[in-house]
Amino acid sequence: MSVWDDLVGQEPAVEVLRHAVEDPSAMTHAWLLTGPPGSGRSNAARAFAAALQCESHGCGTCHACTTVLSGAHPDVTLVATEGVFIRVDATRPLVELAQRSPSQGRWRVIVVEDADRFNDQSANVLLKAVEEPPPRTVWLLCAPSPEDVLVTIRSRSRSVALRVPPVDAVVELLVRRDGADPHVAQVAARAAQSHIGIARRLARDPQARAARASVLSLASRVRGVGDAVLAAGELVETAQADAKAATEERDAAERNELLRGMGAEGANTLPPSLRAQVRQLEEEQKRRATRAQRDVLDRAMVDLLSLYRDVLVVQLGADVDLVNVEQEGEVRALAAGSTPEQTLRRMDAVGQARTRLAGNVAPLLAVEAMAIALRPQG
């Protein structure tokens, strides 16, 4: 057993990281781990952090390894933003932390899972820390691609690229680690397009599989403008409900904890001196809910793109496997009822909706425009 066991299909990247752990001359103070969603960037960063703290270079069983992997090691800080951006006020404490020597471990490690979410101001604050690092501090920055990170930070970091793992490797992981049924694991891995986190959720949660099937059915349900508007409203409402379910309980706990810390728990009205802090918390929670809703919608659109990709595969007679094996009947019906050119236009419409959402267009407007473009064309 080792900390690298769950990094399936990433042998080249693991070899680079393992070598850096074992050979001090190969080590550097800032790393940029890149790869497509689901490739395991954050898992690779955690494994690397554990191996750096481990006396045996990542045995996976010692106290250092287990505390790093569980997020409890005092010298390993994990940063995963739940807002749209990582702001300056969240970056400055990290820069200050980076200046401290490790208290127990061999290194002070700061893992930023969403380095692509630094805005210009926060990235410039981070740059100073990356340019002048203390000797025992390591930054592990994760992003989809090197181009998503400020060029000056990129140039001062060593890049390690992860790839989309093979479907069979993801299936093996789901069966071995999670005890998933091999057939369910196979369907989930294909549907998730080898995104390990999503594949795991689909393999373990029948409701998640049902929700995905409902999204895919939109392609067949939309027959006219009226259907498109109704389907768009339903999709956005579902995303809002999912985001609310994911954040509501936590929001309430955070508010109660803040009020308790200020000695105002149970108060009907707050004194003016405390309202600003509560308002700041509410703004953070609102940004988190916005991102959660966008993430749900974006995933739905990725699933729709996979369906139209399958339709195009059938239309062109390509000798490749379908992503959505359980929707093969629907795929073939859509392929028979349209042309490859229409399928490509529909894929463009889905891609444009994703771009609009990323650009802060109102979700309902973006999804309605997409759904209208998906209806059958004469």
Short mmCIF file of C-alpha atoms in Angstrom, two decimals:
data_model
loop_
_atom_site.label_atom_id
_atom_site.label_comp_id
_atom_site.label_asym_id
_atom_site.label_seq_id
_atom_site.Cartn_x
_atom_site.Cartn_y
_atom_site.Cartn_z
CA MET A 1 0.00 0.00 0.00
CA SER A 2 1.16 3.55 -0.73
CA VAL A 3 -0.27 7.04 -1.05
CA TRP A 4 -0.11 6.70 -4.85
CA ASP A 5 -2.44 3.69 -5.14
CA ASP A 6 -5.60 5.63 -6.03
CA LEU A 7 -3.97 7.72 -8.78
CA VAL A 8 -5.10 5.39 -11.54
CA GLY A 9 -3.74 5.86 -15.05
CA GLN A 10 -1.29 8.57 -13.95
CA GLU A 11 1.98 6.63 -13.99
CA PRO A 12 4.10 9.35 -15.72
CA ALA A 13 2.97 12.06 -13.28
CA VAL A 14 3.42 9.78 -10.27
CA GLU A 15 6.95 8.96 -11.38
CA VAL A 16 7.88 12.67 -11.47
CA LEU A 17 6.38 13.36 -8.04
CA ARG A 18 7.83 10.22 -6.48
CA HIS A 19 11.29 11.12 -7.80
CA ALA A 20 11.04 14.61 -6.28
CA VAL A 21 10.19 13.11 -2.89
CA GLU A 22 13.11 10.71 -2.98
CA ASP A 23 15.74 12.99 -4.57
CA PRO A 24 16.21 16.45 -2.98
CA SER A 25 17.86 17.75 -6.16
CA ALA A 26 14.58 17.16 -8.03
CA MET A 27 12.52 19.08 -5.48
CA THR A 28 11.28 22.64 -5.97
CA HIS A 29 9.20 25.09 -3.96
CA ALA A 30 6.18 25.48 -6.28
CA TRP A 31 4.35 22.87 -8.35
CA LEU A 32 1.52 23.27 -10.84
CA LEU A 33 -0.55 20.11 -11.22
CA THR A 34 -2.78 20.34 -14.28
CA GLY A 35 -5.26 18.05 -15.94
CA PRO A 36 -8.88 17.87 -17.12
CA PRO A 37 -11.72 17.66 -14.59
CA GLY A 38 -11.76 14.25 -12.94
CA SER A 39 -8.13 13.46 -13.67
CA GLY A 40 -7.35 13.54 -9.96
CA ARG A 41 -5.40 16.79 -9.58
CA SER A 42 -6.33 17.34 -5.93
CA ASN A 43 -5.81 13.66 -5.09
CA ALA A 44 -2.34 13.82 -6.65
CA ALA A 45 -1.56 16.95 -4.61
CA ARG A 46 -2.67 15.28 -1.37
CA ALA A 47 -0.68 12.16 -2.16
CA PHE A 48 2.39 14.27 -2.92
CA ALA A 49 1.92 16.23 0.32
CA ALA A 50 1.66 12.98 2.29
CA ALA A 51 4.78 11.56 0.65
CA LEU A 52 6.70 14.74 1.47
CA GLN A 53 5.80 14.43 5.16
CA CYS A 54 6.37 10.65 5.34
CA GLU A 55 9.72 9.29 6.53
CA SER A 56 9.25 6.39 4.10
CA HIS A 57 8.30 8.64 1.15
CA GLY A 58 4.57 7.79 1.09
CA CYS A 59 3.93 4.45 2.81
CA GLY A 60 0.23 5.28 3.18
CA THR A 61 -0.08 3.83 6.70
CA CYS A 62 2.01 5.98 9.04
CA HIS A 63 0.68 8.85 11.14
CA ALA A 64 1.99 11.49 8.72
CA CYS A 65 0.38 9.86 5.68
CA THR A 66 -3.00 9.22 7.31
CA THR A 67 -3.29 12.71 8.80
CA VAL A 68 -2.38 14.41 5.52
CA LEU A 69 -4.83 12.32 3.51
CA SER A 70 -7.61 12.97 6.04
CA GLY A 71 -6.91 16.71 6.04
CA ALA A 72 -5.78 16.78 9.69
CA HIS A 73 -2.01 17.36 9.40
CA PRO A 74 -1.02 20.67 11.07
CA ASP A 75 1.58 21.52 8.43
CA VAL A 76 -0.56 20.78 5.36
CA THR A 77 -3.16 23.40 4.44
CA LEU A 78 -5.87 22.48 1.91
CA VAL A 79 -7.55 25.37 0.11
CA ALA A 80 -10.68 24.73 -1.98
CA THR A 81 -12.74 27.80 -2.74
CA GLU A 82 -16.51 27.57 -2.82
CA GLY A 83 -16.90 30.96 -4.43
CA VAL A 84 -16.44 32.02 -8.00
CA PHE A 85 -12.99 33.50 -7.22
CA ILE A 86 -10.27 33.22 -4.58
CA ARG A 87 -10.13 36.77 -3.29
CA VAL A 88 -7.32 38.84 -1.84
CA ASP A 89 -8.64 38.60 1.73
CA ALA A 90 -8.41 34.81 1.50
CA THR A 91 -4.97 34.86 -0.13
CA ARG A 92 -3.10 37.08 2.31
CA PRO A 93 -3.44 34.64 5.26
CA LEU A 94 -2.00 31.89 3.05
CA VAL A 95 1.00 34.05 2.18
CA GLU A 96 1.56 34.77 5.87
CA LEU A 97 1.22 31.07 6.70
CA ALA A 98 3.78 30.18 4.04
CA GLN A 99 6.43 32.17 5.93
CA ARG A 100 6.21 29.95 9.00
CA SER A 101 8.42 26.93 9.52
CA PRO A 102 6.67 23.56 9.80
CA SER A 103 5.62 22.80 13.38
CA GLN A 104 5.77 19.00 13.25
CA GLY A 105 6.35 17.75 9.73
CA ARG A 106 9.24 17.91 7.32
CA TRP A 107 7.59 20.57 5.12
CA ARG A 108 4.91 23.23 5.29
CA VAL A 109 2.68 22.37 2.32
CA ILE A 110 -0.10 24.60 0.96
CA VAL A 111 -2.40 22.86 -1.51
CA VAL A 112 -4.64 25.14 -3.60
CA GLU A 113 -7.19 22.95 -5.39
CA ASP A 114 -8.60 25.76 -7.55
CA ALA A 115 -5.58 27.86 -8.53
CA ASP A 116 -7.44 28.87 -11.70
CA ARG A 117 -9.88 30.82 -9.51
CA PHE A 118 -7.36 33.42 -8.32
CA ASN A 119 -8.38 36.78 -9.75
CA ASP A 120 -5.76 39.31 -10.88
CA GLN A 121 -5.43 40.93 -7.45
CA SER A 122 -5.14 37.71 -5.44
CA ALA A 123 -2.79 36.14 -8.00
CA ASN A 124 -0.42 39.10 -7.65
CA VAL A 125 -0.45 38.69 -3.87
CA LEU A 126 0.37 35.00 -4.29
CA LEU A 127 3.15 35.78 -6.77
CA LYS A 128 5.25 37.48 -4.08
CA ALA A 129 5.15 34.34 -1.93
CA VAL A 130 6.02 32.07 -4.84
CA GLU A 131 8.93 34.33 -5.89
CA GLU A 132 10.51 34.41 -2.42
CA PRO A 133 9.72 31.08 -0.74
CA PRO A 134 11.05 30.00 2.66
CA PRO A 135 13.28 26.91 2.43
CA ARG A 136 10.78 24.39 3.86
CA THR A 137 7.55 25.63 2.25
CA VAL A 138 5.98 24.00 -0.81
CA TRP A 139 3.07 25.35 -2.87
CA LEU A 140 0.98 22.76 -4.73
CA LEU A 141 -1.30 24.58 -7.19
CA CYS A 142 -3.98 22.67 -9.11
CA ALA A 143 -5.67 23.91 -12.28
CA PRO A 144 -7.25 22.48 -15.45
CA SER A 145 -4.40 23.75 -17.64
CA PRO A 146 -1.26 25.90 -17.32
CA GLU A 147 -2.98 28.67 -19.30
CA ASP A 148 -5.56 29.02 -16.50
CA VAL A 149 -2.88 30.36 -14.14
CA LEU A 150 -1.19 33.77 -14.21
CA VAL A 151 1.85 33.47 -16.50
CA THR A 152 4.26 34.84 -13.89
CA ILE A 153 3.17 32.17 -11.38
CA ARG A 154 3.29 29.50 -14.08
CA SER A 155 6.85 30.43 -15.00
CA ARG A 156 7.97 30.01 -11.38
CA SER A 157 6.34 26.61 -10.87
CA ARG A 158 7.22 23.17 -12.09
CA SER A 159 4.35 21.75 -14.16
CA VAL A 160 3.14 18.17 -13.95
CA ALA A 161 0.38 17.20 -16.38
CA LEU A 162 -2.22 14.59 -15.50
CA ARG A 163 -4.36 12.90 -18.14
CA VAL A 164 -7.85 11.43 -18.38
CA PRO A 165 -7.50 7.93 -16.92
CA PRO A 166 -8.66 4.95 -19.00
CA VAL A 167 -12.20 3.76 -18.32
CA ASP A 168 -10.98 0.31 -17.28
CA ALA A 169 -8.65 1.86 -14.68
CA VAL A 170 -11.55 3.84 -13.17
CA VAL A 171 -13.72 0.71 -13.13
CA GLU A 172 -10.99 -1.23 -11.31
CA LEU A 173 -10.69 1.56 -8.73
CA LEU A 174 -14.46 1.68 -8.10
CA VAL A 175 -14.63 -2.08 -7.64
CA ARG A 176 -11.49 -2.28 -5.47
CA ARG A 177 -11.93 0.82 -3.32
CA ASP A 178 -15.71 1.22 -3.15
CA GLY A 179 -16.95 -2.34 -3.65
CA ALA A 180 -19.06 -1.30 -6.64
CA ASP A 181 -20.76 -3.89 -8.83
CA PRO A 182 -18.53 -4.34 -11.91
CA HIS A 183 -21.37 -3.66 -14.39
CA VAL A 184 -22.55 -0.56 -12.51
CA ALA A 185 -18.94 0.61 -12.24
CA GLN A 186 -18.47 0.18 -15.99
CA VAL A 187 -21.61 2.18 -16.83
CA ALA A 188 -20.71 4.88 -14.29
CA ALA A 189 -17.12 5.23 -15.50
CA ARG A 190 -18.25 5.65 -19.11
CA ALA A 191 -21.04 8.05 -18.21
CA ALA A 192 -18.62 10.14 -16.15
CA GLN A 193 -16.10 10.08 -19.03
CA SER A 194 -13.48 8.82 -16.56
CA HIS A 195 -14.11 11.67 -14.07
CA ILE A 196 -13.27 9.68 -10.93
CA GLY A 197 -15.34 11.73 -8.47
CA ILE A 198 -18.47 11.72 -10.64
CA ALA A 199 -18.03 8.05 -11.52
CA ARG A 200 -17.89 7.21 -7.83
CA ARG A 201 -21.08 9.18 -7.12
CA LEU A 202 -22.93 7.55 -10.03
CA ALA A 203 -21.78 4.08 -8.97
CA ARG A 204 -22.87 4.57 -5.36
CA ASP A 205 -26.04 6.66 -5.69
CA PRO A 206 -29.05 5.43 -7.74
CA GLN A 207 -30.64 8.88 -7.36
CA ALA A 208 -27.64 10.46 -9.04
CA ARG A 209 -28.00 8.05 -11.95
CA ALA A 210 -31.71 8.86 -12.21
CA ALA A 211 -31.03 12.62 -12.16
CA ARG A 212 -28.50 12.24 -14.96
CA ALA A 213 -30.94 10.18 -17.04
CA SER A 214 -33.54 12.93 -16.58
CA VAL A 215 -31.09 15.53 -17.92
CA LEU A 216 -30.31 13.38 -20.96
CA SER A 217 -34.02 12.89 -21.68
CA LEU A 218 -34.25 16.62 -22.37
CA ALA A 219 -32.82 15.99 -25.85
CA SER A 220 -35.88 13.89 -26.76
CA ARG A 221 -38.49 15.82 -24.76
CA VAL A 222 -37.91 19.19 -26.44
CA ARG A 223 -40.15 19.23 -29.53
CA GLY A 224 -40.96 22.93 -29.70
CA VAL A 225 -40.38 26.31 -28.06
CA GLY A 226 -42.91 25.64 -25.30
CA ASP A 227 -41.22 22.36 -24.39
CA ALA A 228 -37.85 24.12 -24.41
CA VAL A 229 -38.96 26.85 -22.00
CA LEU A 230 -40.52 24.30 -19.60
CA ALA A 231 -37.47 22.03 -19.74
CA ALA A 232 -35.11 24.96 -19.12
CA GLY A 233 -37.11 26.10 -16.12
CA GLU A 234 -37.12 22.58 -14.72
CA LEU A 235 -33.36 22.20 -15.17
CA VAL A 236 -32.59 25.53 -13.47
CA GLU A 237 -35.01 24.81 -10.60
CA THR A 238 -33.37 21.42 -10.06
CA ALA A 239 -29.93 23.05 -10.00
CA GLN A 240 -31.14 25.63 -7.48
CA ALA A 241 -32.64 22.91 -5.28
CA ASP A 242 -29.45 20.85 -5.44
CA ALA A 243 -27.33 23.87 -4.57
CA LYS A 244 -29.65 24.78 -1.69
CA ALA A 245 -29.58 21.25 -0.33
CA ALA A 246 -25.78 21.24 -0.50
CA THR A 247 -25.36 24.58 1.29
CA GLU A 248 -28.43 25.28 3.46
CA GLU A 249 -27.49 23.24 6.52
CA ARG A 250 -23.91 24.49 6.44
CA ASP A 251 -25.05 28.10 6.03
CA ALA A 252 -27.23 27.85 9.14
CA ALA A 253 -24.42 26.25 11.17
CA GLU A 254 -21.96 28.97 10.10
CA ARG A 255 -24.41 31.74 11.04
CA ASN A 256 -25.13 30.19 14.45
CA GLU A 257 -21.41 29.75 15.10
CA LEU A 258 -20.71 33.38 14.19
CA LEU A 259 -23.51 34.68 16.43
CA ARG A 260 -22.37 32.46 19.27
CA GLY A 261 -18.81 33.74 18.91
CA MET A 262 -20.08 37.33 19.07
CA GLY A 263 -22.30 36.59 22.07
CA ALA A 264 -25.47 37.32 20.09
CA GLU A 265 -26.95 33.83 19.78
CA GLY A 266 -30.75 33.92 20.00
CA ALA A 267 -30.95 37.71 19.73
CA ASN A 268 -33.96 39.01 17.80
CA THR A 269 -32.09 42.07 16.57
CA LEU A 270 -28.37 42.65 16.15
CA PRO A 271 -26.56 45.80 17.23
CA PRO A 272 -25.15 47.82 14.32
CA SER A 273 -21.57 46.91 15.27
CA LEU A 274 -22.26 43.21 14.53
CA ARG A 275 -24.38 43.52 11.39
CA ALA A 276 -21.42 44.07 9.07
CA GLN A 277 -19.88 40.72 10.05
CA VAL A 278 -23.15 38.88 9.51
CA ARG A 279 -23.64 40.66 6.18
CA GLN A 280 -20.14 39.62 5.10
CA LEU A 281 -20.89 35.99 5.95
CA GLU A 282 -24.16 36.14 4.01
CA GLU A 283 -22.34 37.51 0.96
CA GLU A 284 -19.82 34.64 1.12
CA GLN A 285 -22.66 32.14 1.41
CA LYS A 286 -24.45 33.72 -1.54
CA ARG A 287 -21.30 33.41 -3.68
CA ARG A 288 -20.96 29.77 -2.62
CA ALA A 289 -24.57 29.04 -3.60
CA THR A 290 -24.04 30.74 -6.97
CA ARG A 291 -21.03 28.59 -7.71
CA ALA A 292 -22.83 25.43 -6.57
CA GLN A 293 -25.74 26.16 -8.93
CA ARG A 294 -23.38 26.90 -11.83
CA ASP A 295 -21.48 23.68 -11.19
CA VAL A 296 -24.69 21.61 -11.27
CA LEU A 297 -25.82 23.27 -14.51
CA ASP A 298 -22.40 22.93 -16.12
CA ARG A 299 -22.30 19.23 -15.30
CA ALA A 300 -25.76 18.80 -16.85
CA MET A 301 -24.49 20.46 -20.03
CA VAL A 302 -21.40 18.24 -20.11
CA ASP A 303 -23.74 15.25 -19.90
CA LEU A 304 -25.83 16.63 -22.78
CA LEU A 305 -22.68 17.13 -24.84
CA SER A 306 -21.77 13.49 -24.23
CA LEU A 307 -25.19 12.43 -25.53
CA TYR A 308 -24.86 14.46 -28.73
CA ARG A 309 -21.32 13.16 -29.12
CA ASP A 310 -22.82 9.65 -29.13
CA VAL A 311 -25.45 10.75 -31.65
CA LEU A 312 -22.69 12.04 -33.93
CA VAL A 313 -20.73 8.79 -33.51
CA VAL A 314 -23.75 6.82 -34.74
CA GLN A 315 -24.46 9.24 -37.59
CA LEU A 316 -20.88 9.05 -38.85
CA GLY A 317 -20.59 5.30 -38.32
CA ALA A 318 -17.46 5.74 -36.21
CA ASP A 319 -16.04 2.62 -34.66
CA VAL A 320 -15.80 3.90 -31.08
CA ASP A 321 -17.69 3.04 -27.89
CA LEU A 322 -20.69 5.08 -26.75
CA VAL A 323 -20.40 7.10 -23.56
CA ASN A 324 -24.07 6.63 -22.67
CA VAL A 325 -24.50 2.90 -23.13
CA GLU A 326 -27.79 2.80 -21.21
CA GLN A 327 -29.30 5.44 -23.54
CA GLU A 328 -28.36 3.65 -26.76
CA GLY A 329 -31.97 3.48 -27.95
CA GLU A 330 -32.47 7.19 -27.43
CA VAL A 331 -29.14 7.93 -29.11
CA ARG A 332 -30.05 5.92 -32.21
CA ALA A 333 -33.49 7.54 -32.42
CA LEU A 334 -31.96 11.02 -32.27
CA ALA A 335 -29.36 10.02 -34.86
CA ALA A 336 -32.05 8.78 -37.25
CA GLY A 337 -34.12 11.93 -36.84
CA SER A 338 -31.42 14.50 -37.57
CA THR A 339 -28.30 15.16 -39.63
CA PRO A 340 -24.69 15.40 -38.44
CA GLU A 341 -24.79 19.13 -39.21
CA GLN A 342 -27.79 19.58 -36.90
CA THR A 343 -26.05 17.58 -34.19
CA LEU A 344 -22.99 19.82 -34.42
CA ARG A 345 -25.20 22.92 -34.18
CA ARG A 346 -26.81 21.50 -31.05
CA MET A 347 -23.41 20.82 -29.53
CA ASP A 348 -22.42 24.40 -30.34
CA ALA A 349 -25.57 25.63 -28.56
CA VAL A 350 -24.68 23.66 -25.43
CA GLY A 351 -21.11 24.95 -25.53
CA GLN A 352 -22.33 28.52 -25.92
CA ALA A 353 -24.61 28.10 -22.89
CA ARG A 354 -21.63 26.96 -20.82
CA THR A 355 -19.69 30.03 -21.95
CA ARG A 356 -22.59 32.32 -21.07
CA LEU A 357 -22.93 30.81 -17.60
CA ALA A 358 -19.22 31.30 -16.99
CA GLY A 359 -19.71 34.93 -18.05
CA ASN A 360 -22.42 35.55 -15.42
CA VAL A 361 -25.41 35.49 -17.78
CA ALA A 362 -28.63 34.75 -15.88
CA PRO A 363 -28.87 30.93 -15.74
CA LEU A 364 -32.49 30.76 -16.91
CA LEU A 365 -31.79 32.91 -19.99
CA ALA A 366 -28.72 30.88 -20.93
CA VAL A 367 -30.47 27.53 -20.49
CA GLU A 368 -33.63 28.66 -22.32
CA ALA A 369 -31.61 29.79 -25.34
CA MET A 370 -29.83 26.43 -25.35
CA ALA A 371 -33.01 24.39 -25.02
CA ILE A 372 -34.71 26.27 -27.86
CA ALA A 373 -31.72 25.50 -30.10
CA LEU A 374 -32.07 21.78 -29.30
CA ARG A 375 -35.59 21.42 -30.69
CA PRO A 376 -36.08 19.57 -33.99
CA GLN A 377 -35.43 21.74 -37.04
CA GLY A 378 -37.41 21.32 -40.24
#
